[in-house]
Every structure is written in C-alpha cells, then in structure tokens.
XYZ file of N, CA and C in Angstrom:
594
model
N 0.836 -1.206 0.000
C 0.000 0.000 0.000
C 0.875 1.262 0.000
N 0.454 2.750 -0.359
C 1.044 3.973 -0.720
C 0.012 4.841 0.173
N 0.765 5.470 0.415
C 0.270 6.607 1.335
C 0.360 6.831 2.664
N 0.699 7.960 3.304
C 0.805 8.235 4.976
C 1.043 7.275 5.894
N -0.578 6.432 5.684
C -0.779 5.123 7.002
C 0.283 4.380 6.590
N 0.747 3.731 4.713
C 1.029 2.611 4.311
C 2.901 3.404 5.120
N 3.046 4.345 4.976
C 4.882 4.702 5.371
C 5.097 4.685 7.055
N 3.781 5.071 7.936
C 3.844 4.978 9.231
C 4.242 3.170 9.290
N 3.513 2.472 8.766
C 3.201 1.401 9.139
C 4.528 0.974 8.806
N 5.679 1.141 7.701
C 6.762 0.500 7.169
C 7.969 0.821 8.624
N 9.188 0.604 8.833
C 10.238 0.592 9.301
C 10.661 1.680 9.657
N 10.816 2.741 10.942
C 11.259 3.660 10.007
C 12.766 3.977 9.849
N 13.222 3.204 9.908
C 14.855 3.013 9.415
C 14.766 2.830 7.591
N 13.242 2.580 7.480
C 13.209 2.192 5.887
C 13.561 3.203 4.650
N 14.348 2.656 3.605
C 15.020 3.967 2.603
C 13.375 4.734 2.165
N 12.379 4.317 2.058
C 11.072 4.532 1.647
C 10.595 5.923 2.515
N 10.689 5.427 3.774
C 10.726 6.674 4.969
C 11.771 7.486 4.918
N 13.266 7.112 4.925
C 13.819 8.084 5.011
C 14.201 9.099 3.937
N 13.572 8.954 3.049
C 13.223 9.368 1.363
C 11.966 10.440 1.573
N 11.254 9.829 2.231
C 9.870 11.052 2.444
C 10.297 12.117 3.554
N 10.821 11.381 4.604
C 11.345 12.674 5.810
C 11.953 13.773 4.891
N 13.305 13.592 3.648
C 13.993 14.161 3.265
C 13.291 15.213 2.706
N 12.114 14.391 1.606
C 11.374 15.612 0.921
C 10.777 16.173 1.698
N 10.106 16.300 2.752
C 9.538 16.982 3.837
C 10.051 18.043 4.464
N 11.680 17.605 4.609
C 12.503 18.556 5.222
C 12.731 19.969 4.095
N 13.062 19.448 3.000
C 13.816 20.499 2.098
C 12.159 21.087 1.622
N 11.020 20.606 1.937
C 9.868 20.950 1.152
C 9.837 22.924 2.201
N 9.977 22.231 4.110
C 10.120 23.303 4.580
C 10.735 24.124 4.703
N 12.236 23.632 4.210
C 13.195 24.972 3.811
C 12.769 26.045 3.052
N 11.841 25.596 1.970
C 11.594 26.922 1.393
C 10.040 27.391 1.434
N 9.569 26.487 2.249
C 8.038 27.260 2.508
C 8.285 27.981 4.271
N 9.060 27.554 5.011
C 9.277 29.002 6.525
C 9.528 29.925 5.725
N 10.876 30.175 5.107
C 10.772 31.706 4.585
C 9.923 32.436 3.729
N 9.261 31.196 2.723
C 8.199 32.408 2.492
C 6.779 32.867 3.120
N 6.430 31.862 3.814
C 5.449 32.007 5.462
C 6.023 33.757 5.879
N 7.256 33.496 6.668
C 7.908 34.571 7.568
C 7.787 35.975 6.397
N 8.141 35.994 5.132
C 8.028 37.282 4.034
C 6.760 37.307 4.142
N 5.608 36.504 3.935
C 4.616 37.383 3.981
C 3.728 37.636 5.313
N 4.348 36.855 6.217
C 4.229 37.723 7.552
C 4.583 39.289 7.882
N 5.846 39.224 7.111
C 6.442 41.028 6.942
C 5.459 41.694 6.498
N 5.419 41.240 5.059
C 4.834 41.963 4.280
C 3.290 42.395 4.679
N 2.504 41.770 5.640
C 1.459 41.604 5.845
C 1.665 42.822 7.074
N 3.002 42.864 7.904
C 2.672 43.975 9.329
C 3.159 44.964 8.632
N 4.222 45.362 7.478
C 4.412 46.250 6.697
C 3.178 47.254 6.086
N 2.596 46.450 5.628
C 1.250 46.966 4.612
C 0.080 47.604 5.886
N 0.009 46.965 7.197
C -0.509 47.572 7.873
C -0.384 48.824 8.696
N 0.943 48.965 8.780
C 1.624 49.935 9.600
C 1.612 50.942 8.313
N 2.002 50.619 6.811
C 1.710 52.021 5.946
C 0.142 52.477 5.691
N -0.904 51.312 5.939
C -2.028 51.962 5.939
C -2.332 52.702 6.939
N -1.853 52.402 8.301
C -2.746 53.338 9.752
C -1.715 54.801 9.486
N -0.713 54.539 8.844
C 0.687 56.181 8.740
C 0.033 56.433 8.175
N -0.752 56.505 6.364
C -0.324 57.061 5.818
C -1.963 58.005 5.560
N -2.090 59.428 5.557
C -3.314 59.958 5.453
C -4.398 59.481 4.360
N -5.499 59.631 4.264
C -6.157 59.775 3.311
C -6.116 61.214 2.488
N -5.995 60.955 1.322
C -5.849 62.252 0.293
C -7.107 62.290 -0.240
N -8.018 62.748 0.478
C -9.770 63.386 0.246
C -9.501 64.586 0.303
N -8.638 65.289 0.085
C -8.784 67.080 -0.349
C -7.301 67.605 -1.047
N -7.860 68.687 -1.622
C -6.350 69.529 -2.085
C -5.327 69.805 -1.302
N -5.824 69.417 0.305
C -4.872 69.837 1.290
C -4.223 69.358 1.838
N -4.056 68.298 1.134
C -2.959 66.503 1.437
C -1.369 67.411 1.568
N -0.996 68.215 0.608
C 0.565 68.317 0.508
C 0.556 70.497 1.478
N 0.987 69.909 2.449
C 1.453 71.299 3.298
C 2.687 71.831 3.173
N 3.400 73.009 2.225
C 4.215 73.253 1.911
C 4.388 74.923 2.717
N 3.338 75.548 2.961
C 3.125 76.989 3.367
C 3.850 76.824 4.373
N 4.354 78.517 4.482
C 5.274 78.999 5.260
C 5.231 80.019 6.362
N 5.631 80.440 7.549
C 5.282 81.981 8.291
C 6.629 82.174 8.818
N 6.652 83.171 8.749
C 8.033 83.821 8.965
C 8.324 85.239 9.581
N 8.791 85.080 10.732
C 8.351 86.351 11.233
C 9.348 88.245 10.791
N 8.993 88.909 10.234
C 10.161 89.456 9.897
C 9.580 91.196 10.236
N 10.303 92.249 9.942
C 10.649 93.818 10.440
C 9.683 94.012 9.326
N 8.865 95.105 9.098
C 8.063 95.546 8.688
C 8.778 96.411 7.589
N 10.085 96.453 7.999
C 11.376 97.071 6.892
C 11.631 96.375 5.968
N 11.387 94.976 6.264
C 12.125 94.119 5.170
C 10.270 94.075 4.182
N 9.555 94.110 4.351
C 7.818 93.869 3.712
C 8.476 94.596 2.301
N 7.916 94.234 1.236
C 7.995 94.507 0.008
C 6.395 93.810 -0.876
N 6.578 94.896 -2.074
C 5.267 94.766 -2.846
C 5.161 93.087 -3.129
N 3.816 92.878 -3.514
C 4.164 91.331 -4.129
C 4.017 90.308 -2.941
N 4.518 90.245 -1.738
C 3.962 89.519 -0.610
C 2.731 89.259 0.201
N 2.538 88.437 1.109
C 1.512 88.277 1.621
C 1.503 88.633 3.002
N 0.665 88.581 4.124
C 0.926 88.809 5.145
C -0.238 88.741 6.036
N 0.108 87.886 7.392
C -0.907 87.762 7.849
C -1.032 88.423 8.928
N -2.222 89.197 9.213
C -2.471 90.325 10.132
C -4.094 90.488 11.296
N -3.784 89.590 11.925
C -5.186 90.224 12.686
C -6.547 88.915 12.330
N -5.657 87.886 11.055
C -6.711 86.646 11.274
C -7.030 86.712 9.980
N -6.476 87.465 8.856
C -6.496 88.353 7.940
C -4.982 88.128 7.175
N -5.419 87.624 5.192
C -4.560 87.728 4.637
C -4.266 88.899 3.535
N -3.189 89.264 3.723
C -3.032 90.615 2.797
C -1.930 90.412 1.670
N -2.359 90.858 0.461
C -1.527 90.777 -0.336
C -0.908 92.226 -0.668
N 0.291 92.388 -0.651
C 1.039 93.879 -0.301
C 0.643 94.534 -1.521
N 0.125 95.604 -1.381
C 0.142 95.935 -3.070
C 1.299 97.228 -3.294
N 1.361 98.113 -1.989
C 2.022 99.119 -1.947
C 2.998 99.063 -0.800
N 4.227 99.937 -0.229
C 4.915 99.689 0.815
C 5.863 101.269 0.752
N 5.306 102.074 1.670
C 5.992 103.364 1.154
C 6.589 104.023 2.952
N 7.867 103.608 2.879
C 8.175 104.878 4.336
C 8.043 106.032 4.596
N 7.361 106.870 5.844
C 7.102 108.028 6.234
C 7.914 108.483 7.207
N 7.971 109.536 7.217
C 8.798 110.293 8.350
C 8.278 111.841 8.389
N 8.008 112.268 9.681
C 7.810 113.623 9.601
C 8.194 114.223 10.806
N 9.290 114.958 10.297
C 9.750 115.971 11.526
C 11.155 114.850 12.356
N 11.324 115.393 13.110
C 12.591 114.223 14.113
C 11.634 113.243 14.565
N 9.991 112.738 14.248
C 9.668 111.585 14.855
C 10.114 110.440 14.137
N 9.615 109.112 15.089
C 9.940 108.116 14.462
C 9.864 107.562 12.712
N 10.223 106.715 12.230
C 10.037 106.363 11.059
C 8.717 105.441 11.361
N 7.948 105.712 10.113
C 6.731 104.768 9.671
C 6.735 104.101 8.542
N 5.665 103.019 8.849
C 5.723 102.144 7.082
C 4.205 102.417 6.630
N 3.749 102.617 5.820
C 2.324 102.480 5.334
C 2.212 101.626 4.275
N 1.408 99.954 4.569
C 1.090 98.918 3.825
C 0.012 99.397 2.946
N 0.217 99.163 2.224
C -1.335 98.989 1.286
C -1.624 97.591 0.587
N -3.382 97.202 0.663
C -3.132 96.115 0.931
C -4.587 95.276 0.086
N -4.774 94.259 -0.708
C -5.372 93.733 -0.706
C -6.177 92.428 0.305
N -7.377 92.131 0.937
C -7.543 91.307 1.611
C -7.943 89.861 0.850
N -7.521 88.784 0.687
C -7.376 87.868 -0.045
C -8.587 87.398 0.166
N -9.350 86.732 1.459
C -10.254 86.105 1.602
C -11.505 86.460 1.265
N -11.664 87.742 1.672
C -12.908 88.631 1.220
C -12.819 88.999 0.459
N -11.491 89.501 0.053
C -11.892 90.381 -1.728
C -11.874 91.703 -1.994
N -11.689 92.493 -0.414
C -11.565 93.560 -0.118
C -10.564 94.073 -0.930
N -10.106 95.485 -1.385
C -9.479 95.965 -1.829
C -8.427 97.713 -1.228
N -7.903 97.670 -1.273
C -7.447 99.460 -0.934
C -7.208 99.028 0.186
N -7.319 98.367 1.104
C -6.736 98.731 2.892
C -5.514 99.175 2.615
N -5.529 99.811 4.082
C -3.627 100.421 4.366
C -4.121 100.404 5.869
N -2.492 100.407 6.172
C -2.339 100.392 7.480
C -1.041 100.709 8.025
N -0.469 101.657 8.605
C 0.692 101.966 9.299
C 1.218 101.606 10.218
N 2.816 100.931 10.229
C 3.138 100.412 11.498
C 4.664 101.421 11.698
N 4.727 101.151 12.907
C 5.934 101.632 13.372
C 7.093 100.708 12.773
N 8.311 101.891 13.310
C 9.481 101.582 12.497
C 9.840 100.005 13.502
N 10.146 98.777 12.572
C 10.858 98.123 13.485
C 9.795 96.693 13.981
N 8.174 97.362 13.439
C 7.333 96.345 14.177
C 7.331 95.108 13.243
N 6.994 94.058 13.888
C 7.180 92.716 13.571
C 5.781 92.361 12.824
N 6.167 91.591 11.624
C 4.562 91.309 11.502
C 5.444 89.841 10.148
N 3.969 88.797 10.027
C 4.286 87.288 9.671
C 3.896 87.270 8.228
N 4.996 87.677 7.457
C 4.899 86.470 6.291
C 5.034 85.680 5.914
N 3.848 84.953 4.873
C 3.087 84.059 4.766
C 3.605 83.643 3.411
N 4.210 82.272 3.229
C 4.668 82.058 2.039
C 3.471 80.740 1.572
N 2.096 81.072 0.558
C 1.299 79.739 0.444
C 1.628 78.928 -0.679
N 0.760 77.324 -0.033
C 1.071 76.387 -0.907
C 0.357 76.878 -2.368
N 0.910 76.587 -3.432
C -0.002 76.920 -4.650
C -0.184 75.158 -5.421
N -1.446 74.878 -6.035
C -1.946 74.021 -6.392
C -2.545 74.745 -7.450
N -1.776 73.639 -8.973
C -3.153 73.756 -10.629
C -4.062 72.805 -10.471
N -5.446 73.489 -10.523
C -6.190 72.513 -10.607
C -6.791 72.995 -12.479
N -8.490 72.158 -12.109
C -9.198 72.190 -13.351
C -10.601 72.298 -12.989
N -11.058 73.402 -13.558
C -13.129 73.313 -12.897
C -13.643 71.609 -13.614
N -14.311 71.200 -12.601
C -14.996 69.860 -13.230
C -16.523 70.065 -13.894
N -17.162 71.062 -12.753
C -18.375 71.344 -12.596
C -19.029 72.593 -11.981
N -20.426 72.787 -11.890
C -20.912 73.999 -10.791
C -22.144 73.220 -10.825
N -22.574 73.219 -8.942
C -23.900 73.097 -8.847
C -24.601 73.861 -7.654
N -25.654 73.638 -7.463
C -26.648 74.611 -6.462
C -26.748 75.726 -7.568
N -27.237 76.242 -6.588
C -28.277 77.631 -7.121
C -28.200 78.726 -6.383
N -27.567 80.057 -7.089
C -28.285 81.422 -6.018
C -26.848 80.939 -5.010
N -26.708 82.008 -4.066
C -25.630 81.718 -2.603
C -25.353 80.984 -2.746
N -25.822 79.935 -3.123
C -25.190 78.453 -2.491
C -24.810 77.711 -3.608
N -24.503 78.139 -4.435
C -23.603 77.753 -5.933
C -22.239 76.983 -5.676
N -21.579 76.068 -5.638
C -20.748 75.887 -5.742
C -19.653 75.449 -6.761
N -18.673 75.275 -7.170
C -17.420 75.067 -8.236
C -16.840 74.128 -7.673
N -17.096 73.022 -8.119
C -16.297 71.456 -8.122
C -14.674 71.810 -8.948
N -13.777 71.522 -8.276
C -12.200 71.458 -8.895
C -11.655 70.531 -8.702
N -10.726 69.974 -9.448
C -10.045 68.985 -8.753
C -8.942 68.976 -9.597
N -7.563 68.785 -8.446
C -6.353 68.663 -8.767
C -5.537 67.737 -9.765
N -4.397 67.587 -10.090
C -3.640 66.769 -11.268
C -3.848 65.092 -10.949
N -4.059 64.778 -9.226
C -4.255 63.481 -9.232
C -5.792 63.381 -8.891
N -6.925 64.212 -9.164
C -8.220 63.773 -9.629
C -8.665 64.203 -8.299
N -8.743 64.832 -6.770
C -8.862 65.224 -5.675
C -9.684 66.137 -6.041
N -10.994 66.084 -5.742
C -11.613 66.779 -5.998
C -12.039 67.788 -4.327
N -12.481 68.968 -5.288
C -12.909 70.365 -3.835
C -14.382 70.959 -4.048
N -14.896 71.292 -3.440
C -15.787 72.207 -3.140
C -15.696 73.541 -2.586
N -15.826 74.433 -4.097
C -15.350 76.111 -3.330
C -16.760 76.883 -3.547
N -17.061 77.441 -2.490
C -18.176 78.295 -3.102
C -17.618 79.583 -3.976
N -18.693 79.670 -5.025
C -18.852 80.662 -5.792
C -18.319 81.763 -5.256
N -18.730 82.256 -4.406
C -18.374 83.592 -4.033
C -17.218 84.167 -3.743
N -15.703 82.901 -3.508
C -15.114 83.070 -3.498
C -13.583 83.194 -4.438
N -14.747 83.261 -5.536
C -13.609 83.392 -6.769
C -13.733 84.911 -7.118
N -13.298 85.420 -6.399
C -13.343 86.817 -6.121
C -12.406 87.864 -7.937
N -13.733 88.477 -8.308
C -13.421 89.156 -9.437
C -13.449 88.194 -11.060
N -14.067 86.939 -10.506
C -14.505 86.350 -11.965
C -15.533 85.497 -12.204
N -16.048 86.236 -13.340
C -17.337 85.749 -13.806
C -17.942 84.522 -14.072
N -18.570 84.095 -13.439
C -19.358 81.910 -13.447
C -19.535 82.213 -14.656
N -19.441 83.207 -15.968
C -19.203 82.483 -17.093
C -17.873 81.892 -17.773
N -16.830 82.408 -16.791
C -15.497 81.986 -17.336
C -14.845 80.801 -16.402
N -15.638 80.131 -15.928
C -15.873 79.209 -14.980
C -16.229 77.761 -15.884
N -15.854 77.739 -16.734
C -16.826 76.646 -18.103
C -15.828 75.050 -17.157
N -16.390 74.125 -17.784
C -15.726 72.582 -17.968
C -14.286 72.966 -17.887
N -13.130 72.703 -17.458
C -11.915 72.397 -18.128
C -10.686 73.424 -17.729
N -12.112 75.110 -17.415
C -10.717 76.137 -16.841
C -10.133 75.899 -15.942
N -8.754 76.331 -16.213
C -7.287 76.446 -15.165
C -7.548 77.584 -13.953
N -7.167 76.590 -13.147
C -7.822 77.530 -11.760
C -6.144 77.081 -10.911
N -5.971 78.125 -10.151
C -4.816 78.074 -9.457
C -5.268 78.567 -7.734
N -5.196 77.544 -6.893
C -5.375 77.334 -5.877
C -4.523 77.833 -4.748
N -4.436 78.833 -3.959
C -3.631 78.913 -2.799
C -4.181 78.521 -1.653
N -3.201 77.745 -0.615
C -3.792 77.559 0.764
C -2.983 77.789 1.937
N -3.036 77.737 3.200
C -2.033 77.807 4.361
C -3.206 76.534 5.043
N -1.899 75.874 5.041
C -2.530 74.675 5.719
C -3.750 73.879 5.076
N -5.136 74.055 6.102
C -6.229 73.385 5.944
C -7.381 75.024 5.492
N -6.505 76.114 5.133
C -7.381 77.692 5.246
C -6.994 77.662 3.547
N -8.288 77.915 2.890
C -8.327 77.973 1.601
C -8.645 79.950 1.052
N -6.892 80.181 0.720
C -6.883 81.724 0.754
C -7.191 82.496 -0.691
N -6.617 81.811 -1.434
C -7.321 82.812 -3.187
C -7.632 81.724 -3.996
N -8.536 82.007 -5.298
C -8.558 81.332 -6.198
C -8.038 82.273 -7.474
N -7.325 82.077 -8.031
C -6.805 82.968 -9.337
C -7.429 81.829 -10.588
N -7.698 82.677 -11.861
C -7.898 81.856 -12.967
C -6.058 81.887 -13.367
N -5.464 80.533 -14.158
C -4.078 80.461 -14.827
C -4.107 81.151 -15.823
C-alpha cells in the first residue's frame, strides 16, 4: 500500500521513509521563509495603511510657510498675515515727519474677502508674519446649487476633488468658470486663501 498510514506502518529506518522525511525537510526549507516574508509583508502593509493619510482634499501636501520678519524688510508682491487676515502687499511706502519716528504704510489687498485698498501703518521696526502659500493647478470639473449656495467642483492633477463656493472666486465671472478652466489654488494649511484663474 502507498500513502501516509502505508509509510507509518513500514520501518522507520526504511530507505522509503527516510526518502519522504527528506522531501519533507527540504519541502520546509523553502516554505518558513516564504510564510515569515509574507508575515512582513502583511505587518508592513498595515503599519503604511494606519501612517499614511487619506488624500480626500487639495490639502494633502502642506508646503506653506510663516516667517516672522521687520516691517522694513515687507515689500510689494507679498503676503501677510495680520489680525486673522490675509493681505496681499500691493504698496509699501516709508514716512517720516519731523525728528519723529520712522513709519511704514502697507497697502493692501484682503485675499479672503476680496476687499481691496486697505492700508495700514506700522511703526518703524514692528514685527509682523509672512506668509509664504502652498499653490496648487487645478481644473473646474463642474458647478452646482443655485443662487448663494452655488458651488465650483475642482479637482487637482491626481483627480482630488474640492468644493469652493462661488463667491469666493473673487473678481470672476461663473461664465469663465466653463468645464476644463485652469484655476490656481492657494492655501495655508487646511485655510483655503485665493482662487486665481491660470
């Protein structure tokens, strides 16, 4: 007879047995190590799923910057955050009158609202945080709702799609808003600060 019972039952000094032990042995030489690899591979794959975030928004990659610097060094072209409030510098002109101190007068766009013309004067020397933001190309996908509550579907180069309301595409028209336009995204952090058309 052949099989399991028929080799228990034989000698086991027998070449028959010690022929099957052999293949048995070398069968497990190479099935532990690959058992033990995909044991790795198995606590590997778990430990990169609980690390690694979910990328459900444009705001997966944090690159923005704050930096605290003299109100001397502020120049046109920057941003700056003031009071909870982002400003884009539009003007930057020093004052002085008489032996008093030196002054700076910002002039300033407000990014979030849309505001335009602010200024504001600081003393010589005062500290205030610029803001270096992440920029993201996206692409309009869509617009839906109605009235206020309109919104502009975008979504980035790896398909991440956003929800911006309308209102905050400050200075352009939901007709130039079509399928396909290039929309350029700034953010600080998880705070969604301009939308520019490219």
């Amino acid at each position: 007879r052949t099989g399991p019972v028929a080799i228990l039952a034989q000698d086991v000094n027998s070449p028959q047995v010690e022929s099957s032990l052999f293949r048995l042995r070398s069968a497990l030489f190479f099935v532990r190590p690959m058992l033990r690899c995909q044991a790795l591979t198995r606590v590997a794959v778990r430990q990169w799923v609980t690390s690694t975030p979910p990328r459900s928004s444009l705001l997966a990659a944090r690159w923005a910057s704050h930096d605290s610097v003299s109100v001397n060094e502020v120049r046109k072209g920057q941003v700056l955050f003031q009071g909870g409030e982002y400003w884009a510098v539009k003007d930057w002109q020093p004052a002085k009158q008489g032996r008093g101190a030196a002054s700076y007068e910002v002039t300033y766009d407000e990014l979030i609202t849309g505001k335009r013309g602010g200024s504001h004067k600081f003393g010589s020397g005062t500290r205030v945080t610029l803001v270096v933001l992440d920029k993201n190309d996206c692409e309009v996908m869509y617009t839906q709702g109605e009235g206020s509550d309109k919104v502009v579907v975008i979504a980035d180069v790896d398909f991440n799609e956003m929800e911006i309301p309308l209102t905050r595409f400050h200075g352009i028209s939901p007709k130039e808003l079509n399928e396909g336009t290039k929309v350029h995204i700034y953010t600080d952090g998880e705070t969604l600060v301009q939308v520019t058309l490219r």
